[in-house]
mmCIF file of C-alpha atoms in Angstrom:
data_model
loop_
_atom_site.group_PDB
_atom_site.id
_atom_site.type_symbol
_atom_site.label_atom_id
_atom_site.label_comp_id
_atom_site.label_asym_id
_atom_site.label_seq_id
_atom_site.Cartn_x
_atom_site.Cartn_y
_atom_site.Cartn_z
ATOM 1 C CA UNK A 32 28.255 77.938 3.411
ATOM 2 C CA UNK A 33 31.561 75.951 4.007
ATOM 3 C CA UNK A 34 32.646 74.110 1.362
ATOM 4 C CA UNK A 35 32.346 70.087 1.948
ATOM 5 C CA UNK A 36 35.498 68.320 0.697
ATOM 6 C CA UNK A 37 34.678 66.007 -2.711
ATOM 7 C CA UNK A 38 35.884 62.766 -0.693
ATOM 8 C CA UNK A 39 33.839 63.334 1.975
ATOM 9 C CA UNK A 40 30.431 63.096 -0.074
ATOM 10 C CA UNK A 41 32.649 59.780 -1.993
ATOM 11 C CA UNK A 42 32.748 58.529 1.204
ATOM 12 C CA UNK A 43 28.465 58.760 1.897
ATOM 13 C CA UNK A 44 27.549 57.698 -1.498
ATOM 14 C CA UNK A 45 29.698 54.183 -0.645
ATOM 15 C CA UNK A 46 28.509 54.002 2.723
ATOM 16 C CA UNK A 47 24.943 54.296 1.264
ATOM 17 C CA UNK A 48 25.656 51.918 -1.697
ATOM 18 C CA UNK A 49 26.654 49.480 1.280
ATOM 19 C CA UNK A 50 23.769 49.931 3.217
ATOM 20 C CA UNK A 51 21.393 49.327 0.354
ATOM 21 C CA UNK A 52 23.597 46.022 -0.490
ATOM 22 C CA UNK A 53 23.230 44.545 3.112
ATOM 23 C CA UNK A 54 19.850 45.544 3.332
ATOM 24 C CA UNK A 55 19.070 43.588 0.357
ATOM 25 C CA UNK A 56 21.234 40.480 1.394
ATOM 26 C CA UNK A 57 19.078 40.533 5.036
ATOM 27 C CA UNK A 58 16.255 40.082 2.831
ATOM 28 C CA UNK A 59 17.076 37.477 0.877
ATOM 29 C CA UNK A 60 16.852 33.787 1.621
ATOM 30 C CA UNK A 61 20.100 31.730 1.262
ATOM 31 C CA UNK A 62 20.092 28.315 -0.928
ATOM 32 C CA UNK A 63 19.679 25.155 1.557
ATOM 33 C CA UNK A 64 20.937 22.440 -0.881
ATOM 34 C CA UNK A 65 24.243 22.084 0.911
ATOM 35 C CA UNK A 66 25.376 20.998 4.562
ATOM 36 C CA UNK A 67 28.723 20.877 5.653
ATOM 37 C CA UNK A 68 30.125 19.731 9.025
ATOM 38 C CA UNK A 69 26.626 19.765 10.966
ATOM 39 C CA UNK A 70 23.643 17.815 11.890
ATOM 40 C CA UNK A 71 19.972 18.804 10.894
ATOM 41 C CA UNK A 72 17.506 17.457 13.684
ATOM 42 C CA UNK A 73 13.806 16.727 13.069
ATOM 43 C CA UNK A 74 12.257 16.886 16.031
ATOM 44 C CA UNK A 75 9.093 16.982 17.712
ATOM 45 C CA UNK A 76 6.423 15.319 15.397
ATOM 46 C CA UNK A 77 8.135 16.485 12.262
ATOM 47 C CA UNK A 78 8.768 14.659 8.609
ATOM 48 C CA UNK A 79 11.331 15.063 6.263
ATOM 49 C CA UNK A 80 9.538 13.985 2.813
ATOM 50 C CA UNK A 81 11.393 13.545 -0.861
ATOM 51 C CA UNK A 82 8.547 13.292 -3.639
ATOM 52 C CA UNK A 83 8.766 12.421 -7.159
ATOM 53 C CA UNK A 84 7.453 15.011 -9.900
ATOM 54 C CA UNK A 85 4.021 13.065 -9.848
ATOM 55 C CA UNK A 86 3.645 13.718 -6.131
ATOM 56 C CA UNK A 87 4.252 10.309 -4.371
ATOM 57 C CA UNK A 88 6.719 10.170 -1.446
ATOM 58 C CA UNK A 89 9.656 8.321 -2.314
ATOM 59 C CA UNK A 90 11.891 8.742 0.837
ATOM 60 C CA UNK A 91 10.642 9.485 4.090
ATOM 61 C CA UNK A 92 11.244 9.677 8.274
ATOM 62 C CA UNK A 93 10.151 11.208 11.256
ATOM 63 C CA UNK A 94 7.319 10.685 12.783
ATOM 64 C CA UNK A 95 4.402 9.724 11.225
ATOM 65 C CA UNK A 96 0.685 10.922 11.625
ATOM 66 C CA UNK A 97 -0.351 7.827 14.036
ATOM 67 C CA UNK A 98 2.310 8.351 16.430
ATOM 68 C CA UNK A 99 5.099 6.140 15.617
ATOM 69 C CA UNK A 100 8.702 7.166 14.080
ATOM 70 C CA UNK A 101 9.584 5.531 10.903
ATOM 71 C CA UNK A 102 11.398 5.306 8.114
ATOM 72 C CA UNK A 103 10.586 4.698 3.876
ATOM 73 C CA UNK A 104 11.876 3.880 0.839
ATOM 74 C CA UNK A 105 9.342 4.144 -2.423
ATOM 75 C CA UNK A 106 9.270 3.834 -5.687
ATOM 76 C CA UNK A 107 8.553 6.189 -7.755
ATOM 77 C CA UNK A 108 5.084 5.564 -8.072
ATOM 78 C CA UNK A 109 4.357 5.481 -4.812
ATOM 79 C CA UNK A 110 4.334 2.220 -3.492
ATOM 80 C CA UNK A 111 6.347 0.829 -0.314
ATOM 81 C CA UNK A 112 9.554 -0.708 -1.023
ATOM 82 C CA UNK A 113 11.276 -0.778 2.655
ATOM 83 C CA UNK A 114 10.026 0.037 5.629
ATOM 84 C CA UNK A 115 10.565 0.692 9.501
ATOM 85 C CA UNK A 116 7.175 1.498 11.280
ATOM 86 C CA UNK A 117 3.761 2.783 10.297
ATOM 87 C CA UNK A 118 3.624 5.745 8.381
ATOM 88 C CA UNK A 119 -0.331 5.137 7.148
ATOM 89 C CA UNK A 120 0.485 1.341 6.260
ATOM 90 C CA UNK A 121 -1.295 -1.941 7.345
ATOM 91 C CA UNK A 122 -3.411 -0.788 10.404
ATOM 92 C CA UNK A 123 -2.932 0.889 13.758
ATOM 93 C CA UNK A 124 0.135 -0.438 15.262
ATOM 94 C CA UNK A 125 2.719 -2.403 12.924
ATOM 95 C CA UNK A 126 5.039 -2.207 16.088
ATOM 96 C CA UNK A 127 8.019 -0.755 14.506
ATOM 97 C CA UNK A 128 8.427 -3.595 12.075
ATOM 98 C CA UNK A 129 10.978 -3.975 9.462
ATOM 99 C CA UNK A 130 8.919 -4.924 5.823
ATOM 100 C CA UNK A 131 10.422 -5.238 2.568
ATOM 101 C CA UNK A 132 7.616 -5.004 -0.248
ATOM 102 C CA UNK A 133 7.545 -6.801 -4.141
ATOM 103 C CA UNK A 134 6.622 -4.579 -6.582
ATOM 104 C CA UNK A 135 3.254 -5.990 -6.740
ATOM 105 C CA UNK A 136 2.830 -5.158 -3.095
ATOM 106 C CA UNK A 137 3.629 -8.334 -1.639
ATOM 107 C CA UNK A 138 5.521 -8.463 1.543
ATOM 108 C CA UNK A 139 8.838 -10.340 1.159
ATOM 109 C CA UNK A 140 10.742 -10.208 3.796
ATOM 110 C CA UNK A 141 9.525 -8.612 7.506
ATOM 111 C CA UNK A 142 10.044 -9.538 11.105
ATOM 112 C CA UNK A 143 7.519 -11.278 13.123
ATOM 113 C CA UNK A 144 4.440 -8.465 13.996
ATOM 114 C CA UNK A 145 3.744 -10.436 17.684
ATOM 115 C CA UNK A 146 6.651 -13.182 18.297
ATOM 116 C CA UNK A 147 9.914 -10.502 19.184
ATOM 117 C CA UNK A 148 13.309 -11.789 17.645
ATOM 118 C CA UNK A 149 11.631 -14.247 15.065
ATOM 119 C CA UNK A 150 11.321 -14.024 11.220
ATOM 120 C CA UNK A 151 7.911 -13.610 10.001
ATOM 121 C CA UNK A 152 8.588 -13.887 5.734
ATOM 122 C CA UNK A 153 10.017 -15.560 4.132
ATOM 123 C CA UNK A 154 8.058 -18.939 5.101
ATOM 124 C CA UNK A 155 11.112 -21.568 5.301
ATOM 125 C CA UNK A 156 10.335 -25.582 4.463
ATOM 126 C CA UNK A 157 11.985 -27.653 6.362
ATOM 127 C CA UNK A 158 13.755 -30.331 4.391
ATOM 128 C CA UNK A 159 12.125 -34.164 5.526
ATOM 129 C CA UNK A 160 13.119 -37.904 3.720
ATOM 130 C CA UNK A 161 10.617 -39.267 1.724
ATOM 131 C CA UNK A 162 7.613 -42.047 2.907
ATOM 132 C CA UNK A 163 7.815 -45.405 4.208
ATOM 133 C CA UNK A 164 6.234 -48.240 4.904
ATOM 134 C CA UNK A 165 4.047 -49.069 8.262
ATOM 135 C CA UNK A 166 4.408 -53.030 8.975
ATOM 136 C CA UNK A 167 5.144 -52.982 12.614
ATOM 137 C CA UNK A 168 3.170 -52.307 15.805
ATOM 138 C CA UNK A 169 5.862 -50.636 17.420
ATOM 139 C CA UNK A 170 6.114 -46.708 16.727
ATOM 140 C CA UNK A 171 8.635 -46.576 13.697
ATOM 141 C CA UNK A 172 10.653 -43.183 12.657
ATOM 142 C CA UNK A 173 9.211 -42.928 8.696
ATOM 143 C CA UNK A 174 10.556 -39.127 8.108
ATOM 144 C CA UNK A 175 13.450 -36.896 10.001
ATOM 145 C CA UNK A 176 14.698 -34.191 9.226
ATOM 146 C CA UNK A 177 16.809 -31.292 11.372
ATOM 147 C CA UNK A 178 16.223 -27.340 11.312
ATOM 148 C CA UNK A 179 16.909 -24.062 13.107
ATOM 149 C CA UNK A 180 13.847 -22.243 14.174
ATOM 150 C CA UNK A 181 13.941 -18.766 12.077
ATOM 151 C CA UNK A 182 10.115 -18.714 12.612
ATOM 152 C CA UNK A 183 7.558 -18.804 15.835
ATOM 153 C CA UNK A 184 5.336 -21.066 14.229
ATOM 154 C CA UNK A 185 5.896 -24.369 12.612
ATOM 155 C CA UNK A 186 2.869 -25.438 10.308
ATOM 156 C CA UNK A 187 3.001 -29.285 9.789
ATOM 157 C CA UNK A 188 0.991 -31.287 6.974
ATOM 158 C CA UNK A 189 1.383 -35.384 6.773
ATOM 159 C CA UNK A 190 -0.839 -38.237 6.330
ATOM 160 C CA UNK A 191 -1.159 -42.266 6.803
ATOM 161 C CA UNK A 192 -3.140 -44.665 4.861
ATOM 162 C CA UNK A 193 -4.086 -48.199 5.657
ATOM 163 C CA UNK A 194 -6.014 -50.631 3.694
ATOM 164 C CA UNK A 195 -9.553 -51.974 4.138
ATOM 165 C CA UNK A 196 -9.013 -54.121 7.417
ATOM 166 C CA UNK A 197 -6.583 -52.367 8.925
ATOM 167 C CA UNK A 198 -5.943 -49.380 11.207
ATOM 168 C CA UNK A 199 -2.708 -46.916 11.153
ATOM 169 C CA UNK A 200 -1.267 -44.442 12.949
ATOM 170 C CA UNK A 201 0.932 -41.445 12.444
ATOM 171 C CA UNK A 202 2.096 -38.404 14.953
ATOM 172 C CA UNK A 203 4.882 -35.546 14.906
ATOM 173 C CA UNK A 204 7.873 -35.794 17.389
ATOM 174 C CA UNK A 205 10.647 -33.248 18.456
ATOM 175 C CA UNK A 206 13.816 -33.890 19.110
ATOM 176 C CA UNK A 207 15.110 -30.845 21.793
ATOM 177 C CA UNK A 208 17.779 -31.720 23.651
ATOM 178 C CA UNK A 209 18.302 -35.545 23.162
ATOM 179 C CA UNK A 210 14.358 -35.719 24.136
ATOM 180 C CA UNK A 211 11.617 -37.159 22.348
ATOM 181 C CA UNK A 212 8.269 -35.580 22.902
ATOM 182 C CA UNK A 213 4.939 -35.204 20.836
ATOM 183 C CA UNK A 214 3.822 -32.724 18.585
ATOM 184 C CA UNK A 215 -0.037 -31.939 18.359
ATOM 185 C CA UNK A 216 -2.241 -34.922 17.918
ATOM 186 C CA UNK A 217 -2.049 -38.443 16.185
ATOM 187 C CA UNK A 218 -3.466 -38.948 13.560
ATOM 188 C CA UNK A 219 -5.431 -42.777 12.465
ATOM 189 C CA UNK A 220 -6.751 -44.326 9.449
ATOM 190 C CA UNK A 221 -8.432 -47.353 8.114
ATOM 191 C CA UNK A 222 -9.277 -47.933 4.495
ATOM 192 C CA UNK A 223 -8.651 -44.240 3.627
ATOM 193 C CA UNK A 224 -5.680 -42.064 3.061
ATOM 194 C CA UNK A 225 -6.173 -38.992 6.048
ATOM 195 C CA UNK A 226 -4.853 -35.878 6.204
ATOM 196 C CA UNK A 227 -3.699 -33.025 8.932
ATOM 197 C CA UNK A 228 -2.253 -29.937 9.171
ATOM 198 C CA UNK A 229 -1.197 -28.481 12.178
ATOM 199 C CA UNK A 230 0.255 -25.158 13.566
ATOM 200 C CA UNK A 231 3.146 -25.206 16.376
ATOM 201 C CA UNK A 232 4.032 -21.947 18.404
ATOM 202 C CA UNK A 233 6.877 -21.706 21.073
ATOM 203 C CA UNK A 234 4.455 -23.292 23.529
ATOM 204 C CA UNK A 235 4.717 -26.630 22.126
ATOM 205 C CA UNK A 236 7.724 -26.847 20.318
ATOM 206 C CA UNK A 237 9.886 -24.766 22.887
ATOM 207 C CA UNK A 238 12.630 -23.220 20.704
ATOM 208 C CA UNK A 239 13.744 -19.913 20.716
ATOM 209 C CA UNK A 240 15.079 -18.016 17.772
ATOM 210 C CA UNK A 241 17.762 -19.917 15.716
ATOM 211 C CA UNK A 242 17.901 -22.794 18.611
ATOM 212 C CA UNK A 243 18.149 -26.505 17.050
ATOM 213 C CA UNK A 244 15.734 -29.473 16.945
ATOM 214 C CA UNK A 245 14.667 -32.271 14.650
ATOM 215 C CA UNK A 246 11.336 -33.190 13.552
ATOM 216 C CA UNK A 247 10.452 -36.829 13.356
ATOM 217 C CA UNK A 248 7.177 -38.611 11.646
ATOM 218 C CA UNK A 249 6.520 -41.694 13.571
ATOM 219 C CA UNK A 250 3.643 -44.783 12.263
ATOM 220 C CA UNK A 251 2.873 -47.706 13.608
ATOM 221 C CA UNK A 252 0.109 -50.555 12.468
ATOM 222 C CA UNK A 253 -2.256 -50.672 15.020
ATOM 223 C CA UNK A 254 -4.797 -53.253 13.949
ATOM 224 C CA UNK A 255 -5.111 -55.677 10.669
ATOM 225 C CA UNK A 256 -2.285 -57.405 8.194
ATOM 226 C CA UNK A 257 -2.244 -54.924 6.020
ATOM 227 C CA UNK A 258 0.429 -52.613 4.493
ATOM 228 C CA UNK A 259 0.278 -49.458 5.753
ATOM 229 C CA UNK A 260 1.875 -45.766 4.177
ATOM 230 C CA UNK A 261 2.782 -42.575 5.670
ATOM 231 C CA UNK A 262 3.528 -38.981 4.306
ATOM 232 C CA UNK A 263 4.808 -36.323 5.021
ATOM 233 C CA UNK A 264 3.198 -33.483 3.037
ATOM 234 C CA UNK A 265 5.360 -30.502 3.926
ATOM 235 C CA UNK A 266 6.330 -28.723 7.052
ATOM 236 C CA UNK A 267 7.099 -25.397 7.109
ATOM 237 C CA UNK A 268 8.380 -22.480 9.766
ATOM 238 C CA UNK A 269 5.739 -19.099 9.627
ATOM 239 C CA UNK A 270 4.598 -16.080 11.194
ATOM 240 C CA UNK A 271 1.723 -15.882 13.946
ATOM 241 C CA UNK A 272 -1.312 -14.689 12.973
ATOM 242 C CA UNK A 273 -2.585 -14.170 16.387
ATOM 243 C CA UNK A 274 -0.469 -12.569 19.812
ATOM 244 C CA UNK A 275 -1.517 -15.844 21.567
ATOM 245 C CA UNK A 276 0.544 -17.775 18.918
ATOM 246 C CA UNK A 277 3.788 -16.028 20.027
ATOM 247 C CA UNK A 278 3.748 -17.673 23.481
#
């Protein structure tokens, strides 16, 4: 039997002792905690999810069991902070909206869910002078104030009072454009101190998002001597409630 050279059989132990080596790095799984100079792409219905040891997401995006794609920021115990979308929050169809959340799970700031392009929270008051006096028959400005709509809605509270024997009137007015024009319905007392509230989508008040406009409480005396008083209780601009309210 020929002899077989010493380096030879060197040679096919090391070629061995590399097979076994790459065999076992084929097997094993690299670390994933690092990615440099690329993009990772989550596509097709899934999530990326980052939990807290107790379980709760804390960060999340992708697209989210009822369809929609969406973004969220948690604390650790769970509970929404910010928000884009659904993600198993508020009902069937929160139409991509952006929410911020208290930690008591009150929503602070979010977009309007039906009225496009407006603010739906925070509610914003809108700054009016204080009462006056009704003497006069003639329709008399008690209250202005000016504002730029942030909100779809406007919800409007004032009241008049006139004394025993005589009869007083008070109605909301909007200034858009240099042009006077009512605001939902007049109110009228006699003897009694009345009250209203009234909501005001883009129907009636015609402004769009951020547009100018000023508010003005009008009174008159319609019947009687008397002395009569107006009020405006607060007016404030708020989200629908309703799609009808955002036309």
């Amino acid at each position: 039997m020929a002899a077989i050279p010493l380096d030879l059989l060197d040679r096919i132990r090391n070629l061995e002792r590399q097979v076994r080596e790459l065999s076992g790095r084929a097997q094993t799984r690299p670390a994933l905690n690092t990615i440099n100079h690329g993009t990772v792409t989550i596509g097709e219905g899934g999530q990326l999810r980052v939990k807290a040891p107790s379980g709760h997401t804390t960060f999340g995006t992708g697209q989210g069991p009822r369809g929609d794609w969406y973004v969220l920021l948690a604390r650790e115990d769970g509970t929404p902070a910010v928000q884009v979308g659904n993600n198993n929050f508020d009902g069937d169809d929160i139409r991509q909206m952006i929410r911020l959340w208290s930690r008591g799970g009150d929503v602070l700031v979010m977009d309007d869910y039906y009225a496009d392009g407006y603010l739906g929270r925070p509610w914003v008051p809108i700054p009016m002078s204080p009462a006056a006096l009704v003497t006069g028959s003639e329709w008399r400005t008690t209250h202005a104030g000016r504002f730029q709509a942030q909100h779809a809605v406007l919800t409007a509270s004032w009241s008049v009072y006139a004394p025993s024997g005589t009869t007083a009137e008070a109605r909301l007015m909007i200034n858009h454009g240099g042009e006077l024009s009512q605001l939902g319905e007049a109110i009228t007392s006699s003897g009694k101190e009345v009250f209203t509230t009234q909501r005001f989508t883009p129907s009636d008040h015609r402004l769009k998002h951020t547009e100018a406009a000023g508010l003005v409480l009008q009174a008159r005396r319609a019947s009687g001597t008397g002395t009569g008083e107006a009020w405006c209780q607060g007016i404030w601009g708020v989200n629908t409630t309703t799609a009808n309210e955002a036309n």
